């Protein structure tokens, strides 16, 4: 059956770009107009485009909103960490090589049923919403992003880990031909991250399949990534291809590489510096301003309870 669906770029400019998203002239100049345009352009969708793309925008959940203006999509989309495609922040053009369909999520380990799930079946099965979240990198920059997706808790309820599972281990795809950064022998590919079952069940843990009211751009970690807004950004693994429930604490790529600098918990704390970056404040990208960083990135009321009794752990890096 043929039907016409209005695309984002068919909207009048005034509707497509809320005031908060309009780039300041200064930001455009800082980025270079070319980079900004590259980030904004989304290729026309071919026949065979995933049906789930039509589900965007997801309804906004007003419980998760914040006082800061949303970071312009063009700024966010041109300033990324995605080491599979290179180590520069301008990785977006290279990341367009990421093939996001077919995309199968492998689920294994301590779970009721090991299986492989197509990403679109998963998106259809789970409760979709949009949330505004802060995003804070250990490099001391931050953004505010309208992520769309579903709560990680809903994913857990759907997958049904066994009672003995203590951790969720997540792994990015491994395909050095597609992602030449994975040819760099220095890094222990594929990218891995993990959280406890309690963290994964916290209402803030969010599986992201879109941003800015659209399917997730490739440089953001399409077709599915994590957002853990109370932790440093490196915990929010991109382009997840495998989820394993386990009773062994997973070791993330950065922890495996340099455990003195990057740990398992990585909760945001302005008082605990990284060896190379003070965490006391952060540059809010697109504003030219630095602001003080908050404990748990301002989400303490949701998550502080997760760490009671764990004070002896290295919770902050
Ligand atoms: N996931 C994968 N697979 N590869 C990466 O290089 N970088 C991490 C995290 N997830 C990374 C990743 C880091 S260091 C950060 S700060 C965030 O993604 C960056 O997300 P963003 O590019 O959407 O800002």
Short mmCIF file of C-alpha atoms and ligand atoms in Angstrom, two decimals:
data_model
loop_
_atom_site.label_atom_id
_atom_site.label_comp_id
_atom_site.label_asym_id
_atom_site.label_seq_id
_atom_site.Cartn_x
_atom_site.Cartn_y
_atom_site.Cartn_z
CA UNK A 1 0.00 0.00 0.00
CA UNK A 2 1.36 3.39 -0.98
CA UNK A 3 0.94 6.36 1.27
CA UNK A 4 2.54 9.74 1.55
CA UNK A 5 4.32 10.60 4.68
CA UNK A 6 5.44 14.13 5.38
CA UNK A 7 9.18 14.21 6.03
CA UNK A 8 10.94 16.52 8.47
CA UNK A 9 12.36 18.61 5.63
CA UNK A 10 8.90 19.18 4.12
CA UNK A 11 7.85 21.14 7.20
CA UNK A 12 7.95 24.89 6.97
CA UNK A 13 11.20 26.14 8.50
CA UNK A 14 9.32 27.83 11.34
CA UNK A 15 7.81 24.51 12.40
CA UNK A 16 10.87 22.36 11.84
CA UNK A 17 13.19 24.52 13.90
CA UNK A 18 11.92 25.57 17.30
CA UNK A 19 13.49 28.74 18.57
CA UNK A 20 15.69 26.92 21.04
CA UNK A 21 17.22 24.93 18.21
CA UNK A 22 18.07 27.84 15.96
CA UNK A 23 21.82 28.11 15.66
CA UNK A 24 23.41 31.27 16.85
CA UNK A 25 25.53 32.88 14.17
CA UNK A 26 28.51 32.50 16.42
CA UNK A 27 28.01 28.73 16.73
CA UNK A 28 27.76 28.34 12.97
CA UNK A 29 30.97 30.24 12.53
CA UNK A 30 32.66 28.21 15.25
CA UNK A 31 31.71 25.00 13.55
CA UNK A 32 32.31 26.02 10.01
CA UNK A 33 29.23 26.21 7.85
CA UNK A 34 30.23 23.07 5.94
CA UNK A 35 30.25 20.89 9.02
CA UNK A 36 26.91 22.29 10.12
CA UNK A 37 25.33 21.52 6.76
CA UNK A 38 26.76 18.01 6.62
CA UNK A 39 25.26 17.28 9.99
CA UNK A 40 21.83 18.56 9.10
CA UNK A 41 21.45 16.86 5.73
CA UNK A 42 19.67 13.56 5.97
CA UNK A 43 19.68 11.46 2.80
CA UNK A 44 16.34 10.85 1.11
CA UNK A 45 14.91 7.58 2.32
CA UNK A 46 14.88 4.88 -0.28
CA UNK A 47 12.17 2.28 -0.86
CA UNK A 48 12.69 -0.30 1.85
CA UNK A 49 13.14 2.42 4.43
CA UNK A 50 12.29 0.96 7.85
CA UNK A 51 8.61 1.32 8.70
CA UNK A 52 9.57 2.37 12.21
CA UNK A 53 10.97 5.63 10.83
CA UNK A 54 7.35 6.73 10.37
CA UNK A 55 6.76 6.48 14.13
CA UNK A 56 8.74 9.67 14.71
CA UNK A 57 8.35 12.01 16.43
CA UNK A 58 7.63 10.00 19.56
CA UNK A 59 5.40 11.71 22.16
CA UNK A 60 7.34 13.88 24.60
CA UNK A 61 7.32 12.68 28.20
CA UNK A 62 7.04 15.93 30.18
CA UNK A 63 8.49 14.31 33.30
CA UNK A 64 11.96 14.54 31.74
CA UNK A 65 12.54 18.11 30.87
CA UNK A 66 15.30 20.53 31.85
CA UNK A 67 16.03 24.17 32.35
CA UNK A 68 18.72 24.47 29.67
CA UNK A 69 17.97 25.17 26.01
CA UNK A 70 18.22 22.22 23.64
CA UNK A 71 21.58 22.02 21.86
CA UNK A 72 21.10 22.73 18.18
CA UNK A 73 21.02 19.56 16.11
CA UNK A 74 23.70 20.92 13.80
CA UNK A 75 26.10 21.45 16.68
CA UNK A 76 25.40 18.07 18.24
CA UNK A 77 25.56 16.25 14.91
CA UNK A 78 28.97 17.69 14.08
CA UNK A 79 30.67 17.07 17.42
CA UNK A 80 30.73 13.40 18.31
CA UNK A 81 32.80 10.65 19.83
CA UNK A 82 32.47 7.54 17.69
CA UNK A 83 35.91 5.95 17.63
CA UNK A 84 34.83 3.17 15.28
CA UNK A 85 34.91 5.84 12.56
CA UNK A 86 37.85 7.92 13.73
CA UNK A 87 39.12 9.82 16.71
CA UNK A 88 38.16 13.36 15.64
CA UNK A 89 34.99 15.09 16.75
CA UNK A 90 34.11 15.63 13.07
CA UNK A 91 33.40 11.96 12.56
CA UNK A 92 29.88 12.40 11.11
CA UNK A 93 30.82 12.10 7.40
CA UNK A 94 32.78 8.88 8.07
CA UNK A 95 29.95 7.48 10.21
CA UNK A 96 27.60 7.59 7.22
CA UNK A 97 29.23 4.27 6.20
CA UNK A 98 27.42 2.61 9.11
CA UNK A 99 24.87 0.15 7.72
CA UNK A 100 21.88 0.18 10.06
CA UNK A 101 19.55 -2.31 8.31
CA UNK A 102 19.23 -5.18 8.59
CA UNK A 103 20.21 -4.83 12.28
CA UNK A 104 19.90 -7.74 14.62
CA UNK A 105 20.29 -7.46 18.36
CA UNK A 106 21.72 -10.63 19.84
CA UNK A 107 20.50 -11.37 23.37
CA UNK A 108 22.30 -14.04 25.38
CA UNK A 109 23.64 -15.16 28.74
CA UNK A 110 21.46 -15.36 31.84
CA UNK A 111 18.14 -14.72 30.20
CA UNK A 112 14.90 -16.67 29.89
CA UNK A 113 15.39 -17.12 26.14
CA UNK A 114 18.54 -16.40 24.15
CA UNK A 115 17.53 -14.93 20.82
CA UNK A 116 18.16 -12.52 17.99
CA UNK A 117 15.70 -9.67 17.51
CA UNK A 118 15.39 -7.39 14.49
CA UNK A 119 15.63 -3.77 15.56
CA UNK A 120 12.29 -2.83 14.01
CA UNK A 121 10.46 -5.64 15.81
CA UNK A 122 11.97 -4.38 19.04
CA UNK A 123 10.97 -0.77 18.40
CA UNK A 124 7.40 -1.86 17.59
CA UNK A 125 7.19 -3.94 20.78
CA UNK A 126 8.22 -1.30 23.30
CA UNK A 127 6.61 1.90 24.69
CA UNK A 128 8.05 4.85 22.79
CA UNK A 129 8.62 8.36 24.11
CA UNK A 130 10.84 11.41 23.81
CA UNK A 131 12.82 12.84 26.74
CA UNK A 132 15.04 15.85 27.20
CA UNK A 133 18.30 14.77 28.80
CA UNK A 134 21.58 16.40 29.71
CA UNK A 135 24.62 14.68 28.21
CA UNK A 136 27.97 15.23 29.95
CA UNK A 137 31.27 13.97 28.58
CA UNK A 138 34.31 13.37 30.81
CA UNK A 139 36.11 15.77 28.46
CA UNK A 140 34.10 18.47 30.30
CA UNK A 141 31.61 19.47 27.60
CA UNK A 142 27.87 19.02 27.70
CA UNK A 143 24.75 19.21 25.58
CA UNK A 144 20.99 18.94 26.03
CA UNK A 145 19.33 16.46 23.70
CA UNK A 146 15.80 15.39 22.83
CA UNK A 147 16.33 11.62 22.70
CA UNK A 148 13.56 9.28 21.57
CA UNK A 149 13.41 5.66 22.53
CA UNK A 150 12.14 3.46 25.32
CA UNK A 151 13.06 2.91 28.97
CA UNK A 152 15.75 0.27 29.49
CA UNK A 153 13.46 -1.16 32.17
CA UNK A 154 10.86 -1.90 29.48
CA UNK A 155 13.55 -3.68 27.46
CA UNK A 156 14.51 -5.75 30.50
CA UNK A 157 10.88 -6.68 31.17
CA UNK A 158 10.63 -7.73 27.54
CA UNK A 159 13.83 -9.81 27.52
CA UNK A 160 13.41 -11.32 31.02
CA UNK A 161 16.86 -11.82 32.58
CA UNK A 162 17.16 -14.70 35.05
CA UNK A 163 17.13 -13.96 38.78
CA UNK A 164 20.89 -14.60 39.10
CA UNK A 165 21.84 -11.95 36.51
CA UNK A 166 23.60 -8.99 38.12
CA UNK A 167 24.83 -6.99 35.14
CA UNK A 168 23.86 -6.01 31.61
CA UNK A 169 26.82 -6.14 29.23
CA UNK A 170 26.41 -4.34 25.91
CA UNK A 171 28.58 -4.60 22.83
CA UNK A 172 28.79 -2.52 19.65
CA UNK A 173 29.02 -4.17 16.20
CA UNK A 174 32.43 -5.36 15.02
CA UNK A 175 33.12 -4.75 11.33
CA UNK A 176 36.51 -3.15 10.61
CA UNK A 177 35.77 -3.01 6.87
CA UNK A 178 32.76 -0.78 7.47
CA UNK A 179 34.25 1.03 10.45
CA UNK A 180 37.97 1.56 9.79
CA UNK A 181 38.57 2.89 13.30
CA UNK A 182 38.23 -0.73 14.40
CA UNK A 183 41.44 -1.48 12.54
CA UNK A 184 43.33 0.55 15.14
CA UNK A 185 45.01 -2.19 17.21
CA UNK A 186 45.45 0.10 20.20
CA UNK A 187 41.78 -0.26 21.21
CA UNK A 188 40.25 -3.49 22.54
CA UNK A 189 37.39 -3.67 20.01
CA UNK A 190 34.47 -4.09 19.97
CA UNK A 191 33.27 -1.25 22.23
CA UNK A 192 31.75 -2.72 25.38
CA UNK A 193 29.92 -1.13 28.28
CA UNK A 194 27.93 -2.42 31.20
CA UNK A 195 25.65 -1.47 34.06
CA UNK A 196 24.16 -3.27 37.03
CA UNK A 197 20.66 -4.68 36.75
CA UNK A 198 19.56 -2.04 39.30
CA UNK A 199 21.00 0.77 37.17
CA UNK A 200 19.42 -0.68 34.05
CA UNK A 201 16.08 -0.79 35.89
CA UNK A 202 16.33 2.84 37.02
CA UNK A 203 13.73 4.97 35.30
CA UNK A 204 16.40 7.25 33.79
CA UNK A 205 18.23 4.52 31.84
CA UNK A 206 17.00 5.00 28.30
CA UNK A 207 17.49 3.08 25.06
CA UNK A 208 17.71 5.59 22.25
CA UNK A 209 16.46 4.98 18.72
CA UNK A 210 15.98 8.60 17.65
CA UNK A 211 16.91 12.20 18.35
CA UNK A 212 15.46 15.57 17.40
CA UNK A 213 12.18 13.93 16.48
CA UNK A 214 13.78 11.69 13.82
CA UNK A 215 15.38 8.27 13.55
CA UNK A 216 18.84 8.32 15.11
CA UNK A 217 21.50 9.89 12.90
CA UNK A 218 24.38 7.50 12.28
CA UNK A 219 26.96 9.57 14.16
CA UNK A 220 24.75 9.40 17.27
CA UNK A 221 25.05 5.59 17.25
CA UNK A 222 22.17 4.37 15.10
CA UNK A 223 20.07 2.34 15.18
CA UNK A 224 20.14 1.89 18.96
CA UNK A 225 22.29 3.34 21.73
CA UNK A 226 22.10 3.94 25.43
CA UNK A 227 21.61 7.21 27.35
CA UNK A 228 22.63 7.25 31.03
CA UNK A 229 22.44 10.96 31.81
CA UNK A 230 23.88 10.74 35.34
CA UNK A 231 27.09 9.10 34.10
CA UNK A 232 29.90 10.32 31.88
CA UNK A 233 29.08 9.96 28.19
CA UNK A 234 31.45 7.07 27.54
CA UNK A 235 29.04 4.76 29.41
CA UNK A 236 26.35 5.50 26.79
CA UNK A 237 27.39 2.92 24.24
CA UNK A 238 26.41 3.43 20.59
CA UNK A 239 25.16 1.07 17.86
CA UNK A 240 24.47 -1.83 20.21
CA UNK A 241 24.51 -5.25 18.56
CA UNK A 242 24.59 -7.57 21.55
CA UNK A 243 23.17 -7.59 25.06
CA UNK A 244 24.38 -10.19 27.54
CA UNK A 245 22.96 -10.75 31.02
CA UNK A 246 25.69 -11.94 33.34
CA UNK A 247 26.76 -12.29 36.96
CA UNK A 248 30.26 -10.99 36.14
CA UNK A 249 31.01 -7.28 36.11
CA UNK A 250 31.67 -6.30 32.49
CA UNK A 251 34.78 -4.34 31.60
CA UNK A 252 34.15 -1.50 29.19
CA UNK A 253 36.50 -0.56 26.36
CA UNK A 254 37.85 2.47 28.20
CA UNK A 255 38.28 0.61 31.48
CA UNK A 256 40.10 -2.18 29.65
CA UNK A 257 42.35 0.40 28.02
CA UNK A 258 43.12 2.58 31.04
CA UNK A 259 41.51 1.50 34.29
CA UNK A 260 43.24 4.27 36.27
CA UNK A 261 41.28 6.85 34.23
CA UNK A 262 37.99 5.12 33.44
CA UNK A 263 36.08 2.82 35.73
CA UNK A 264 32.89 0.80 35.78
CA UNK A 265 30.67 3.31 37.62
CA UNK A 266 31.67 6.63 36.04
CA UNK A 267 29.04 8.72 37.82
CA UNK A 268 29.39 12.47 37.30
CA UNK A 269 31.01 14.24 40.26
CA UNK A 270 32.42 17.78 40.03
CA UNK A 271 34.74 17.11 42.97
CA UNK A 272 36.59 14.17 41.48
CA UNK A 273 38.88 15.18 38.64
CA UNK A 274 39.92 13.01 35.75
CA UNK A 275 43.75 13.08 35.41
CA UNK A 276 43.41 15.28 32.31
CA UNK A 277 40.17 17.18 32.87
CA UNK A 278 38.82 18.90 35.95
CA UNK A 279 35.17 17.97 36.33
CA UNK A 280 34.27 21.11 38.32
CA UNK A 281 32.62 22.78 35.37
CA UNK A 282 31.64 22.11 31.77
CA UNK A 283 31.40 23.92 28.48
CA UNK A 284 27.80 23.95 27.32
CA UNK A 285 28.33 23.46 23.61
CA UNK A 286 26.76 26.11 21.44
CA UNK A 287 26.56 28.72 24.20
CA UNK A 288 30.22 29.67 24.60
CA UNK A 289 29.64 29.42 28.36
CA UNK A 290 31.01 27.26 31.15
CA UNK A 291 28.76 26.33 34.05
CA UNK A 292 29.37 24.42 37.29
CA UNK A 293 28.85 20.66 36.99
CA UNK A 294 26.38 19.03 39.34
CA UNK A 295 26.72 15.78 41.27
CA UNK A 296 25.19 12.94 39.22
CA UNK A 297 24.87 15.58 36.48
CA UNK A 298 21.87 16.98 38.38
CA UNK A 299 20.00 13.65 38.50
CA UNK A 300 20.80 12.73 42.11
CA UNK A 301 17.16 12.57 43.19
CA UNK A 302 16.65 9.68 40.75
CA UNK A 303 19.87 7.77 41.19
CA UNK A 304 21.72 8.53 44.45
CA UNK A 305 19.89 5.65 46.16
CA UNK A 306 21.46 3.17 43.73
CA UNK A 307 24.83 3.71 45.39
CA UNK A 308 23.95 3.41 49.08
CA UNK A 309 26.29 0.89 50.66
CA UNK A 310 28.70 1.14 47.73
CA UNK A 311 30.70 4.07 49.11
CA UNK A 312 33.92 2.03 49.06
CA UNK A 313 33.62 1.54 45.31
CA UNK A 314 35.29 3.92 42.84
CA UNK A 315 31.93 5.47 41.97
CA UNK A 316 33.10 8.64 40.24
CA UNK A 317 35.45 7.74 37.42
N1 LIG B 1 30.01 4.13 21.68
C1 LIG B 1 30.77 3.57 20.72
N2 LIG B 1 30.39 2.41 20.19
N3 LIG B 1 31.91 4.15 20.29
C2 LIG B 1 32.38 5.33 20.84
O1 LIG B 1 33.44 5.82 20.44
N4 LIG B 1 32.01 7.08 22.49
C3 LIG B 1 31.45 7.34 23.81
C4 LIG B 1 29.94 7.12 23.84
N5 LIG B 1 29.58 5.88 23.18
C5 LIG B 1 31.60 5.93 21.86
C6 LIG B 1 30.38 5.31 22.24
C7 LIG B 1 31.76 8.67 24.31
S1 LIG B 1 33.35 8.90 24.84
C8 LIG B 1 30.82 9.63 24.42
S2 LIG B 1 31.15 11.13 25.19
C9 LIG B 1 29.51 9.49 23.79
O2 LIG B 1 29.33 8.22 23.17
C10 LIG B 1 29.35 10.54 22.74
O3 LIG B 1 28.06 10.56 22.23
P1 LIG B 1 27.68 11.66 21.18
O4 LIG B 1 28.64 11.57 20.03
O5 LIG B 1 26.27 11.37 20.77
O6 LIG B 1 27.82 12.99 21.90
#
